[in-house]
XYZ file of N, CA, C and O in Angstrom:
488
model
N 120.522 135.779 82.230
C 121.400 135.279 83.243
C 120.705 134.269 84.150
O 121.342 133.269 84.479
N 119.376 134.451 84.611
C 118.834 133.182 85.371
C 118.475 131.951 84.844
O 118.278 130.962 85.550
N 118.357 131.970 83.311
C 117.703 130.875 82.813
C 118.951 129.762 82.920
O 118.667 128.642 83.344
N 120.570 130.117 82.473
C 121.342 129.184 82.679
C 121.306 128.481 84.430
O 121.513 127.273 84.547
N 121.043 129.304 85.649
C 120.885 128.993 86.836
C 120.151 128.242 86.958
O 120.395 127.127 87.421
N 118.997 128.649 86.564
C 117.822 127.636 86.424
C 117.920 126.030 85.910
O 117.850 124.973 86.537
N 118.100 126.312 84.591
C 118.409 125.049 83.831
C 119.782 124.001 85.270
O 119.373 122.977 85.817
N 120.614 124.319 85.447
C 121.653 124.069 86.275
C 121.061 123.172 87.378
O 121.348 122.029 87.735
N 119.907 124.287 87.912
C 119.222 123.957 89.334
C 118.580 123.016 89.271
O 118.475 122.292 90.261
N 117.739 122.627 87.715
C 117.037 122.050 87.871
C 117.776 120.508 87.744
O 117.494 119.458 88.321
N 118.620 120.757 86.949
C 119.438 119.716 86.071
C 120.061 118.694 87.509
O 120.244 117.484 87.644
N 120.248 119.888 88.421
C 121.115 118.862 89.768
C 120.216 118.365 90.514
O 120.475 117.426 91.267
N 118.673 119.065 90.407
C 117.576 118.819 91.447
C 117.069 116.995 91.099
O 116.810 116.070 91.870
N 117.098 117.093 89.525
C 116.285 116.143 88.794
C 117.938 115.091 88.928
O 117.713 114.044 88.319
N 118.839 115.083 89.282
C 119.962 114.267 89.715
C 120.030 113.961 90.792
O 120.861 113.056 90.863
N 119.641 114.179 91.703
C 119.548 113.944 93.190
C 118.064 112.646 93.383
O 117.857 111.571 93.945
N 117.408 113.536 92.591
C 116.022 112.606 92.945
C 116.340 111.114 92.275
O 116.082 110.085 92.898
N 116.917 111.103 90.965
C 117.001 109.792 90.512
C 118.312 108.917 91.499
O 118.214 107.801 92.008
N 119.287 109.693 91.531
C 120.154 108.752 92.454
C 119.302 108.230 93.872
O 119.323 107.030 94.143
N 118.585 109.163 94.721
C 117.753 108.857 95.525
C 116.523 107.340 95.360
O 116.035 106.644 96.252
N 116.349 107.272 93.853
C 115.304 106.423 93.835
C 116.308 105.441 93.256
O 115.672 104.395 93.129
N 117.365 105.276 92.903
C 118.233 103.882 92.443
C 119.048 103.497 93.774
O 119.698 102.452 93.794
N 119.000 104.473 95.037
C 119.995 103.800 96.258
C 118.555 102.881 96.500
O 118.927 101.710 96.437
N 117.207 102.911 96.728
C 115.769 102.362 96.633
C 115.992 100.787 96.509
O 116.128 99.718 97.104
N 115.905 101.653 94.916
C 116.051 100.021 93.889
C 117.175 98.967 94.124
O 117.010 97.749 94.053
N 118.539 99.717 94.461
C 119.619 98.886 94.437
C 119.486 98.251 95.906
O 119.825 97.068 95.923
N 119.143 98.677 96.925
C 119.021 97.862 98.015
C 117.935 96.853 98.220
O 117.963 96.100 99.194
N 116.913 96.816 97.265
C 116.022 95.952 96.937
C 116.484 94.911 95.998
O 115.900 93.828 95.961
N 117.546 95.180 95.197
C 117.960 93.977 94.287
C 118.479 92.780 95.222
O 119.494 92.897 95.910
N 117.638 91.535 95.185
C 118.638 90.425 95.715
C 117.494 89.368 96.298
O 116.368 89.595 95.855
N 117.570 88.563 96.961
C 116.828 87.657 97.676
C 116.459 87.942 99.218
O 117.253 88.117 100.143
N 115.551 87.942 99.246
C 114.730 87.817 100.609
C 114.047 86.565 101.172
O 113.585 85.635 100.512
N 114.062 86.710 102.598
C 113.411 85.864 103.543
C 112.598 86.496 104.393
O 112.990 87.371 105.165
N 111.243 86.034 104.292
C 109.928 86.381 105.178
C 110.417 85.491 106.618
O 110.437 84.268 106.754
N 110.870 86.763 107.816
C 111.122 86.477 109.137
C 109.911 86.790 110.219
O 109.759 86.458 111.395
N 109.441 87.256 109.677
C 108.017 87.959 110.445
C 106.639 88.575 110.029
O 106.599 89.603 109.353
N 105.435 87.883 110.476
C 104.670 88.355 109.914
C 103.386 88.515 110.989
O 103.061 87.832 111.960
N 102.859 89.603 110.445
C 101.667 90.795 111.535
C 100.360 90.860 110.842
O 99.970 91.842 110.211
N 99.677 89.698 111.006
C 98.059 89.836 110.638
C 97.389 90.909 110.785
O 97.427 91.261 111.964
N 96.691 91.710 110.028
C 96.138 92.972 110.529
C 94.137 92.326 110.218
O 93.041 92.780 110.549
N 94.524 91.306 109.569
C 92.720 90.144 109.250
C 93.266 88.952 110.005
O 94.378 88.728 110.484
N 91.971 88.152 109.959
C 92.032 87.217 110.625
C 93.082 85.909 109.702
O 93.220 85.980 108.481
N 93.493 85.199 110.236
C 94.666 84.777 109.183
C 94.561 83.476 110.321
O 94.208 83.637 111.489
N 94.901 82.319 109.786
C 95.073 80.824 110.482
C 96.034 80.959 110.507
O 96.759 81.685 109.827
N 96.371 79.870 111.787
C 98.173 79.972 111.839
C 98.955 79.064 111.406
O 100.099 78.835 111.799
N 98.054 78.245 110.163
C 98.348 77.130 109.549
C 99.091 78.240 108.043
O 100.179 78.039 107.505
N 98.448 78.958 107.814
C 98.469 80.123 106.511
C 99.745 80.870 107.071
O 100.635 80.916 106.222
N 100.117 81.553 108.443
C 100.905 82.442 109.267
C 102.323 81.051 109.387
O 103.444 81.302 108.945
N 102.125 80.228 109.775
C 103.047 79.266 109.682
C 103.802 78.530 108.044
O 104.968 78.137 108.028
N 102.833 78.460 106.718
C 103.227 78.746 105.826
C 103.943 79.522 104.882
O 104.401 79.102 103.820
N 104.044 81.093 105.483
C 104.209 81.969 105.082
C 105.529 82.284 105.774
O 106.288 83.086 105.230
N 105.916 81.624 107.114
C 106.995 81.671 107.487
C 108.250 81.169 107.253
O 109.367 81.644 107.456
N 107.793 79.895 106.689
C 108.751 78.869 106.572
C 109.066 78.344 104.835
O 109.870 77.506 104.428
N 107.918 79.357 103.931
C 108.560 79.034 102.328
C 108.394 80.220 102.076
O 108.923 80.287 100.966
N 107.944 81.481 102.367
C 107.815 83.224 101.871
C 109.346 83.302 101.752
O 110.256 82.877 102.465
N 109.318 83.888 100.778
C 110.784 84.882 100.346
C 110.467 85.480 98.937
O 109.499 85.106 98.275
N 111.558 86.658 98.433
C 111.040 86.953 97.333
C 111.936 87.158 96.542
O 112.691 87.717 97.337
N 112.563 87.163 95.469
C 114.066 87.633 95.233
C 113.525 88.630 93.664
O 112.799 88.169 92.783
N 113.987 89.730 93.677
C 114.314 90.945 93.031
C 115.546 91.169 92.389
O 116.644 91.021 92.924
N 115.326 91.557 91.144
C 116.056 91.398 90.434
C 116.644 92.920 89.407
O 115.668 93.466 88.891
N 117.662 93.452 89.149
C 117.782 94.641 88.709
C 116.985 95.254 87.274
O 116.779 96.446 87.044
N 116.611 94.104 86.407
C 115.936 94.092 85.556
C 114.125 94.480 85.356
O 113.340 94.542 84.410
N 114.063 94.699 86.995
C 112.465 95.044 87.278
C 111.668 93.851 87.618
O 110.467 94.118 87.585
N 111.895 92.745 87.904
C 111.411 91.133 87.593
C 111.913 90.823 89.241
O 113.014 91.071 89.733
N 110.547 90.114 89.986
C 110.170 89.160 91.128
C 109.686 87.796 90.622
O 109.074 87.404 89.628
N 110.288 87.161 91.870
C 109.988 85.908 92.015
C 109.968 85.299 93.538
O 110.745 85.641 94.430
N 109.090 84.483 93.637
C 108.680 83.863 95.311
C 107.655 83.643 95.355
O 106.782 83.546 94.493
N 107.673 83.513 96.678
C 106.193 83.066 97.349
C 106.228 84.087 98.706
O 107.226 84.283 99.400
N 104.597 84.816 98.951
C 103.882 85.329 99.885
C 103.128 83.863 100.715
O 103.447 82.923 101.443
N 101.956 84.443 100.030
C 100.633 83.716 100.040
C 100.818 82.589 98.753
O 100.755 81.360 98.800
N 100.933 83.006 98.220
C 101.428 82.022 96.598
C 102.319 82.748 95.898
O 102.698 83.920 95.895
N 102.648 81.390 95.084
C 103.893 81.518 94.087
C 103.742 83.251 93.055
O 102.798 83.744 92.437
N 104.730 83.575 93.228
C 105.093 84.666 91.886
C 105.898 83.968 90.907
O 106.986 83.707 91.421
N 105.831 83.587 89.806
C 106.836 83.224 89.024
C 107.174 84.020 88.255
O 108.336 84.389 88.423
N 106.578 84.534 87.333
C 106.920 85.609 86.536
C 106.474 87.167 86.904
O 105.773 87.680 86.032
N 106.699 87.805 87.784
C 106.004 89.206 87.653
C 107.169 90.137 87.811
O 108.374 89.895 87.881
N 106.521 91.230 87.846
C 107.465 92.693 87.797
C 107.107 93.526 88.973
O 106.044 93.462 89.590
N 108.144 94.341 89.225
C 108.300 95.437 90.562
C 108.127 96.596 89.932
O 108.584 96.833 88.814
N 107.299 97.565 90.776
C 108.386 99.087 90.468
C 108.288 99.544 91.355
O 107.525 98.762 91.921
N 108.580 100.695 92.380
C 109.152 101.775 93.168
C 108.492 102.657 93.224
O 109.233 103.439 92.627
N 107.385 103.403 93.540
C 106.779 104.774 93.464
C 107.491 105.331 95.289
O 108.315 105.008 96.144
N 106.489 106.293 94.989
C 106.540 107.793 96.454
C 108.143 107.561 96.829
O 108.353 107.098 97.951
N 109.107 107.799 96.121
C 110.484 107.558 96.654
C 110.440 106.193 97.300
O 111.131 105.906 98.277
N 109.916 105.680 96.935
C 110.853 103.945 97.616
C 109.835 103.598 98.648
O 109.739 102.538 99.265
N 108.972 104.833 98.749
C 107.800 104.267 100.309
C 106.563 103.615 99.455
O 105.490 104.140 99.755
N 106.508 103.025 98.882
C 105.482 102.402 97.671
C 106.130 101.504 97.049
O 107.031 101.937 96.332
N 105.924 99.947 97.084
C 106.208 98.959 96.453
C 105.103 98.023 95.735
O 104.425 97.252 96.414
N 104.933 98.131 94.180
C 103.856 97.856 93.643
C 104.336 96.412 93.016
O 105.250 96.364 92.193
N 103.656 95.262 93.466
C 104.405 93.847 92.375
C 103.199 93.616 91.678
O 102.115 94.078 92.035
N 103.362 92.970 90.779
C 102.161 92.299 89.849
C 102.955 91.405 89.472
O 104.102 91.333 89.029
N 101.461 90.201 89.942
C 101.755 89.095 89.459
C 101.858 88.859 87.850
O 101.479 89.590 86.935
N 102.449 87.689 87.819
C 102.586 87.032 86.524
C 100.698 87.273 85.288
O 100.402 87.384 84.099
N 100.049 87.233 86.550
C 99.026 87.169 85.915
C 98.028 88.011 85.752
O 96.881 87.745 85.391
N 98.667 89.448 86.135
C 98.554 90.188 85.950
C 97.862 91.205 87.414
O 97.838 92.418 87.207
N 97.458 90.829 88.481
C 97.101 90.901 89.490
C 98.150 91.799 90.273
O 99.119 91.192 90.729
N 98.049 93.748 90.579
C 98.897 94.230 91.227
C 98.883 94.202 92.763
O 97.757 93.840 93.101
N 99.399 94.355 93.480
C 99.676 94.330 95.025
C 100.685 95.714 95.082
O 101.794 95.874 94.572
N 99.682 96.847 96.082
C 100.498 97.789 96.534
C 100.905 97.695 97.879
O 99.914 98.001 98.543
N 101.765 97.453 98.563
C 102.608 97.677 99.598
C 103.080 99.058 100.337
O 103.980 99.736 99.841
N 102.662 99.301 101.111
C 103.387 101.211 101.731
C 104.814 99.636 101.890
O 104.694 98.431 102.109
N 106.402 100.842 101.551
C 107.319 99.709 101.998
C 108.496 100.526 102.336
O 108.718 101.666 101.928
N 109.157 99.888 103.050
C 110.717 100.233 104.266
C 111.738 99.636 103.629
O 111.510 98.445 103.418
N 112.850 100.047 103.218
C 113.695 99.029 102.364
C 115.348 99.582 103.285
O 115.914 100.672 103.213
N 115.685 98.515 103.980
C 117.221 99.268 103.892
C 118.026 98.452 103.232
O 117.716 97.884 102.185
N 119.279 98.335 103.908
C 120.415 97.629 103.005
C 119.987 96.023 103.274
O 119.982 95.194 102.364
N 119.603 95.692 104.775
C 119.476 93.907 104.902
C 117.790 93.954 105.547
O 117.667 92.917 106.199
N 116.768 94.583 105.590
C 115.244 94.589 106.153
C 114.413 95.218 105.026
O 114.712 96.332 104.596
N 113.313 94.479 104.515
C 112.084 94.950 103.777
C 110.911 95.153 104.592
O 110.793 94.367 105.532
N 110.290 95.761 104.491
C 109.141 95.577 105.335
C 107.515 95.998 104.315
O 106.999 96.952 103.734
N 107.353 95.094 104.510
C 105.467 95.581 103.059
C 104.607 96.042 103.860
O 104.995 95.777 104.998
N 103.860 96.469 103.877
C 102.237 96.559 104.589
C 101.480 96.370 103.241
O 101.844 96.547 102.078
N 100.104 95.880 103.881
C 99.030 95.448 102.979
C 97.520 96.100 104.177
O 97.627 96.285 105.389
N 96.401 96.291 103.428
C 95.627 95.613 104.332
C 95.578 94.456 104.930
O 94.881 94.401 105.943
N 96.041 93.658 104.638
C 96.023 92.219 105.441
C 97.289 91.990 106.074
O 97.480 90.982 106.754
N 98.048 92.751 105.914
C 99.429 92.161 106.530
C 100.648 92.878 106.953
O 100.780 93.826 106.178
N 101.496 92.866 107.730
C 102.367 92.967 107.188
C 103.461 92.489 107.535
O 103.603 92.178 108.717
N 104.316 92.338 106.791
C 105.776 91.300 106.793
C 107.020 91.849 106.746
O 107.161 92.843 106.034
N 108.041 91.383 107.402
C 108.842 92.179 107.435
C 110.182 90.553 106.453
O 109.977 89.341 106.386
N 111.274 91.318 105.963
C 111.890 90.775 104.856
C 113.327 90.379 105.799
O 113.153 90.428 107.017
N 114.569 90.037 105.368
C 115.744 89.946 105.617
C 116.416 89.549 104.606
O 116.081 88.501 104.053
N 117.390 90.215 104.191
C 118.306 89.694 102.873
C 118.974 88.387 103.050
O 119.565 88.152 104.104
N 118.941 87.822 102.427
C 119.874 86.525 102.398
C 121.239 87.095 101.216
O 122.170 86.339 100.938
C-alpha cells in the first residue's frame, strides 16, 4: 500500500520541481538590456560606459545566447542550475561564465567576481 503513495509522491514532487525550473527558463527567454552596472574590480569608465550603451543579451528557448557583456557572444549556450539562482553561459569558444542570478518576468541580474549587472527585458 505505500509503495503506490510513494511512487505518486514522488511523481508530483519531481513535477513541481521541473515546472519550477521552466517558470526560470521561460522568463529568461527573450532579449535584454544592460541598465546598470556595479564594479566589484577596478574597471575604467571607458569599459563601464561601453558596457552600458552596447551590453544586452538575448536568450533563446532552444538553450542558445547571443550579445555583448565585455565582448561579443555569438554563438554560445545557457543553462540554469541551483533552481534558477545559477546562470552558467559559455562562450562560443568554449569559455564558461558562472553568474549567482535573479531572473523575474522584466529584471536579470548576474553577479560575477568582477561585476555585477543588472538586465531589463526589451
Amino acid at each position: 500500500m505505500k509503495k503506490p503513495f510513494l511512487y505518486t509522491f514522488s511523481l508530483a514532487l519531481l513535477s513541481l520541481m521541473f515546472l519550477s525550473f521552466n517558470k526560470n527558463r521561460d522568463n529568461l527567454v527573450g532579449s535584454w538590456k544592460i541598465t546598470k552596472v556595479e564594479p566589484k574590480t577596478a574597471v575604467s569608465q571607458t569599459a563601464k560606459n561601453d558596457i552600458l550603451s552596447h551590453g544586452s543579451l538575448t536568450f533563446t528557448d532552444d538553450g542558445f545566447v547571443r550579445g555583448r557583456i565585455l565582448q561579443d557572444i555569438n554563438n554560445g549556450t545557457f543553462a540554469l542550475t541551483k533552481k534558477g539562482k545559477s546562470l552558467v553561459i559559455k562562450e562560443d569558444t568554449g569559455t564558461p561564465y558562472n553568474c549567482q542570478s535573479i531572473i523575474t518576468e522584466d529584471e536579470l541580474v548576474l553577479g560575477t567576481k568582477q561585476m555585477t549587472v543588472t538586465l531589463t527585458k526589451i
